[in-house]
Amino acid sequence: MDTLMQQILPVDARQEELTRRFLLPALGEIERSLYALRADIDAELAPRLPPIMGGGYPRGRCLEITMAALARLQRRLRAPGDAGELALHNFVLHGGSVRLVWGVLRERYFQNAFQAGGLYLDVSNDTVVPTKPKVEILPIAESGLENVRDLDHFRTTAEGYWGAAVYANTLVPSLAPLLPLITVSPGLLEPGLQSACNYMIGLMCRDGFRQAEAWVANAPAPPPDVAAAILAAVPPDLLPRTADGRAEGIAACRHARACGNHQDAGWRDMRVRDYLRIAARMPVVAP
């Protein structure tokens, strides 16, 4: 089966050996390096990111923190500045894999992190519970991070983590193949289409939008107030053409599958750009 972006991968013998050779002897140095990295990120992000998820920074900002860490690590590992960065540099130089991953952490919430060979590196460990350490390093098998299995797994996590009500995307039919859900979390997150992260988009493509089609066909439609909040941000060319947005969404999934769009990166990118046109006009819903 194809590997999805942000997917947590099994640790093969080669990655296990490289982890033992380069990373495990330097865990203390790597942790100190990541704490220093996080301090730089906090200095940049804390003053400019508004409160979300019912709290101030870093609450709910695991994506922004992790992406900022990724950008810095990509630069720093080319020219390591401390022992932790040198260990990671040598690990990668010899074939070690450092990947951005996303999934459900300990069956409680969504989390962004890094998989470095056989290790879980979390530089945003305090974004749900601010009193927790900012950085957590564990064997990936002991981390409790797992891939989202299907839309029902996403739904149950969103209900528990966000207090979300989850509906079918009957409002923007052309995006239903990739974004078949609508969520709303009163007092926490605004109504929004879900989920525009790379992993979930890849998961919808993997089965030719069959999961998405089944969800749109069977899940409840959003109530009028939620529908109105979303539709206010939808450009006219993306609105349903008929009064039956559910039927249009189902048809969009079937048409996209018949056209092979699940294998067409250009089509997927165009749909993501359509989503971004909507997201730019609405409050952000963070994955």
PDB file of C-alpha atoms in Angstrom, residues 46-189:
ATOM      1  CA  ALA A  46       4.129  33.698  20.781  1.00  0.00           C
ATOM      2  CA  PRO A  47       3.874  37.448  20.087  1.00  0.00           C
ATOM      3  CA  ARG A  48       2.026  37.065  16.788  1.00  0.00           C
ATOM      4  CA  LEU A  49      -0.326  34.081  17.057  1.00  0.00           C
ATOM      5  CA  PRO A  50      -3.786  34.866  18.466  1.00  0.00           C
ATOM      6  CA  PRO A  51      -5.447  32.589  21.040  1.00  0.00           C
ATOM      7  CA  ILE A  52      -7.291  29.529  19.728  1.00  0.00           C
ATOM      8  CA  MET A  53      -8.752  26.355  21.241  1.00  0.00           C
ATOM      9  CA  GLY A  54      -9.859  28.285  24.301  1.00  0.00           C
ATOM     10  CA  GLY A  55      -6.410  29.441  25.403  1.00  0.00           C
ATOM     11  CA  GLY A  56      -3.341  31.502  24.618  1.00  0.00           C
ATOM     12  CA  TYR A  57      -0.108  30.338  23.010  1.00  0.00           C
ATOM     13  CA  PRO A  58       0.958  27.528  22.777  1.00  0.00           C
ATOM     14  CA  ARG A  59      -2.549  26.057  23.155  1.00  0.00           C
ATOM     15  CA  GLY A  60      -3.638  24.426  19.879  1.00  0.00           C
ATOM     16  CA  ARG A  61      -0.504  25.473  17.997  1.00  0.00           C
ATOM     17  CA  CYS A  62       1.168  22.076  17.496  1.00  0.00           C
ATOM     18  CA  LEU A  63       1.063  22.474  13.705  1.00  0.00           C
ATOM     19  CA  GLU A  64       2.649  25.917  13.640  1.00  0.00           C
ATOM     20  CA  ILE A  65       5.336  24.958  16.164  1.00  0.00           C
ATOM     21  CA  THR A  66       6.169  21.707  14.396  1.00  0.00           C
ATOM     22  CA  MET A  67       6.330  23.341  10.958  1.00  0.00           C
ATOM     23  CA  ALA A  68       8.593  26.064  12.336  1.00  0.00           C
ATOM     24  CA  ALA A  69      10.812  23.342  13.816  1.00  0.00           C
ATOM     25  CA  LEU A  70      10.901  21.539  10.472  1.00  0.00           C
ATOM     26  CA  ALA A  71      12.075  24.668   8.652  1.00  0.00           C
ATOM     27  CA  ARG A  72      14.801  25.288  11.209  1.00  0.00           C
ATOM     28  CA  LEU A  73      15.962  21.675  11.319  1.00  0.00           C
ATOM     29  CA  GLN A  74      16.241  21.522   7.546  1.00  0.00           C
ATOM     30  CA  ARG A  75      18.678  24.435   7.714  1.00  0.00           C
ATOM     31  CA  ARG A  76      20.549  23.466  10.863  1.00  0.00           C
ATOM     32  CA  LEU A  77      21.161  19.838   9.995  1.00  0.00           C
ATOM     33  CA  ARG A  78      23.093  20.973   6.933  1.00  0.00           C
ATOM     34  CA  ALA A  79      25.496  22.815   9.251  1.00  0.00           C
ATOM     35  CA  PRO A  80      25.096  21.418  12.775  1.00  0.00           C
ATOM     36  CA  GLY A  81      25.647  23.896  15.565  1.00  0.00           C
ATOM     37  CA  ASP A  82      25.592  21.596  18.608  1.00  0.00           C
ATOM     38  CA  ALA A  83      25.998  17.947  19.560  1.00  0.00           C
ATOM     39  CA  GLY A  84      22.300  17.138  19.202  1.00  0.00           C
ATOM     40  CA  GLU A  85      22.128  18.563  15.708  1.00  0.00           C
ATOM     41  CA  LEU A  86      25.353  16.719  14.831  1.00  0.00           C
ATOM     42  CA  ALA A  87      23.829  13.405  15.948  1.00  0.00           C
ATOM     43  CA  LEU A  88      20.759  14.005  13.785  1.00  0.00           C
ATOM     44  CA  HIS A  89      22.978  15.157  10.895  1.00  0.00           C
ATOM     45  CA  ASN A  90      25.042  11.970  11.020  1.00  0.00           C
ATOM     46  CA  PHE A  91      21.900   9.855  11.329  1.00  0.00           C
ATOM     47  CA  VAL A  92      20.464  11.392   8.142  1.00  0.00           C
ATOM     48  CA  LEU A  93      23.837  11.323   6.357  1.00  0.00           C
ATOM     49  CA  HIS A  94      23.976   7.555   6.784  1.00  0.00           C
ATOM     50  CA  GLY A  95      20.425   6.961   5.559  1.00  0.00           C
ATOM     51  CA  GLY A  96      18.311   7.721   8.601  1.00  0.00           C
ATOM     52  CA  SER A  97      14.811   9.006   7.976  1.00  0.00           C
ATOM     53  CA  VAL A  98      13.365  12.068   9.722  1.00  0.00           C
ATOM     54  CA  ARG A  99       9.709  12.517   8.794  1.00  0.00           C
ATOM     55  CA  LEU A 100       6.940  14.914   9.734  1.00  0.00           C
ATOM     56  CA  VAL A 101       4.104  12.749  11.070  1.00  0.00           C
ATOM     57  CA  TRP A 102       0.549  13.389  12.223  1.00  0.00           C
ATOM     58  CA  GLY A 103      -1.939  11.151  13.922  1.00  0.00           C
ATOM     59  CA  VAL A 104      -3.992  10.397  17.016  1.00  0.00           C
ATOM     60  CA  LEU A 105      -1.972  10.517  20.219  1.00  0.00           C
ATOM     61  CA  ARG A 106      -2.992   8.060  22.935  1.00  0.00           C
ATOM     62  CA  GLU A 107      -6.541   7.970  21.574  1.00  0.00           C
ATOM     63  CA  ARG A 108      -7.094  11.484  22.915  1.00  0.00           C
ATOM     64  CA  TYR A 109      -6.084  14.151  20.428  1.00  0.00           C
ATOM     65  CA  PHE A 110      -4.495  14.952  17.083  1.00  0.00           C
ATOM     66  CA  GLN A 111      -0.775  15.666  17.185  1.00  0.00           C
ATOM     67  CA  ASN A 112       2.032  16.707  14.848  1.00  0.00           C
ATOM     68  CA  ALA A 113       5.519  15.383  15.568  1.00  0.00           C
ATOM     69  CA  PHE A 114       8.632  13.920  13.943  1.00  0.00           C
ATOM     70  CA  GLN A 115       9.573  10.304  13.418  1.00  0.00           C
ATOM     71  CA  ALA A 116      13.346   9.935  13.404  1.00  0.00           C
ATOM     72  CA  GLY A 117      14.010   6.298  12.655  1.00  0.00           C
ATOM     73  CA  GLY A 118      12.676   4.494  15.702  1.00  0.00           C
ATOM     74  CA  LEU A 119      12.118   7.630  17.784  1.00  0.00           C
ATOM     75  CA  TYR A 120       9.170   9.958  18.347  1.00  0.00           C
ATOM     76  CA  LEU A 121      10.325  13.583  18.622  1.00  0.00           C
ATOM     77  CA  ASP A 122       7.619  15.974  19.784  1.00  0.00           C
ATOM     78  CA  VAL A 123       8.559  19.658  20.005  1.00  0.00           C
ATOM     79  CA  SER A 124       4.977  20.771  20.767  1.00  0.00           C
ATOM     80  CA  ASN A 125       4.167  18.461  23.675  1.00  0.00           C
ATOM     81  CA  ASP A 126       2.576  21.276  25.709  1.00  0.00           C
ATOM     82  CA  THR A 127       0.017  22.469  23.168  1.00  0.00           C
ATOM     83  CA  VAL A 128      -2.884  20.590  24.780  1.00  0.00           C
ATOM     84  CA  VAL A 129      -1.759  20.616  28.423  1.00  0.00           C
ATOM     85  CA  PRO A 130       0.481  23.691  28.913  1.00  0.00           C
ATOM     86  CA  THR A 131       2.064  22.310  32.098  1.00  0.00           C
ATOM     87  CA  LYS A 132       3.603  19.342  30.256  1.00  0.00           C
ATOM     88  CA  PRO A 133       7.246  19.495  29.084  1.00  0.00           C
ATOM     89  CA  LYS A 134       7.641  21.284  25.764  1.00  0.00           C
ATOM     90  CA  VAL A 135       9.673  18.419  24.269  1.00  0.00           C
ATOM     91  CA  GLU A 136       9.072  14.684  24.464  1.00  0.00           C
ATOM     92  CA  ILE A 137      11.304  11.937  23.046  1.00  0.00           C
ATOM     93  CA  LEU A 138      10.170   8.317  23.117  1.00  0.00           C
ATOM     94  CA  PRO A 139      10.537   5.133  21.102  1.00  0.00           C
ATOM     95  CA  ILE A 140       7.921   5.511  18.378  1.00  0.00           C
ATOM     96  CA  ALA A 141       6.329   2.204  19.424  1.00  0.00           C
ATOM     97  CA  GLU A 142       5.832   3.558  22.961  1.00  0.00           C
ATOM     98  CA  SER A 143       4.677   7.032  22.000  1.00  0.00           C
ATOM     99  CA  GLY A 144       1.000   6.200  21.592  1.00  0.00           C
ATOM    100  CA  LEU A 145       0.876   7.999  18.251  1.00  0.00           C
ATOM    101  CA  GLU A 146      -1.069   6.085  15.607  1.00  0.00           C
ATOM    102  CA  ASN A 147      -2.302   6.748  12.119  1.00  0.00           C
ATOM    103  CA  VAL A 148      -5.923   7.770  11.661  1.00  0.00           C
ATOM    104  CA  ARG A 149      -7.566   4.578  10.470  1.00  0.00           C
ATOM    105  CA  ASP A 150     -10.673   5.976   8.814  1.00  0.00           C
ATOM    106  CA  LEU A 151     -13.238   8.756   9.008  1.00  0.00           C
ATOM    107  CA  ASP A 152     -14.948   7.242  12.030  1.00  0.00           C
ATOM    108  CA  HIS A 153     -11.601   7.290  13.886  1.00  0.00           C
ATOM    109  CA  PHE A 154     -11.233  10.953  12.930  1.00  0.00           C
ATOM    110  CA  ARG A 155     -14.803  11.636  14.108  1.00  0.00           C
ATOM    111  CA  THR A 156     -14.384  10.042  17.528  1.00  0.00           C
ATOM    112  CA  THR A 157     -11.089  11.880  18.091  1.00  0.00           C
ATOM    113  CA  ALA A 158     -12.598  15.214  17.022  1.00  0.00           C
ATOM    114  CA  GLU A 159     -15.551  14.639  19.335  1.00  0.00           C
ATOM    115  CA  GLY A 160     -13.289  13.941  22.296  1.00  0.00           C
ATOM    116  CA  TYR A 161     -10.531  16.472  21.603  1.00  0.00           C
ATOM    117  CA  TRP A 162     -12.486  19.373  20.157  1.00  0.00           C
ATOM    118  CA  GLY A 163     -15.902  18.596  21.633  1.00  0.00           C
ATOM    119  CA  ALA A 164     -16.939  18.607  17.986  1.00  0.00           C
ATOM    120  CA  ALA A 165     -20.169  17.812  16.282  1.00  0.00           C
ATOM    121  CA  VAL A 166     -19.343  16.186  12.949  1.00  0.00           C
ATOM    122  CA  TYR A 167     -21.500  16.410   9.832  1.00  0.00           C
ATOM    123  CA  ALA A 168     -21.437  15.585   6.136  1.00  0.00           C
ATOM    124  CA  ASN A 169     -20.057  18.144   3.703  1.00  0.00           C
ATOM    125  CA  THR A 170     -23.272  18.871   1.834  1.00  0.00           C
ATOM    126  CA  LEU A 171     -22.294  22.522   1.341  1.00  0.00           C
ATOM    127  CA  VAL A 172     -19.265  22.469  -0.989  1.00  0.00           C
ATOM    128  CA  PRO A 173     -19.863  19.432  -3.214  1.00  0.00           C
ATOM    129  CA  SER A 174     -16.769  19.808  -5.372  1.00  0.00           C
ATOM    130  CA  LEU A 175     -14.590  19.417  -2.255  1.00  0.00           C
ATOM    131  CA  ALA A 176     -16.515  16.469  -0.813  1.00  0.00           C
ATOM    132  CA  PRO A 177     -14.115  13.853  -2.276  1.00  0.00           C
ATOM    133  CA  LEU A 178     -11.203  15.290  -0.270  1.00  0.00           C
ATOM    134  CA  LEU A 179     -13.016  17.090   2.551  1.00  0.00           C
ATOM    135  CA  PRO A 180     -16.158  15.092   3.296  1.00  0.00           C
ATOM    136  CA  LEU A 181     -16.649  16.284   6.881  1.00  0.00           C
ATOM    137  CA  ILE A 182     -17.814  19.466   8.534  1.00  0.00           C
ATOM    138  CA  THR A 183     -17.055  20.059  12.206  1.00  0.00           C
ATOM    139  CA  VAL A 184     -18.127  22.659  14.713  1.00  0.00           C
ATOM    140  CA  SER A 185     -16.970  23.006  18.318  1.00  0.00           C
ATOM    141  CA  PRO A 186     -18.967  25.714  20.118  1.00  0.00           C
ATOM    142  CA  GLY A 187     -16.709  27.965  22.163  1.00  0.00           C
ATOM    143  CA  LEU A 188     -13.592  26.209  20.880  1.00  0.00           C
ATOM    144  CA  LEU A 189     -13.356  26.038  17.068  1.00  0.00           C
TER     145      LEU A 189
END
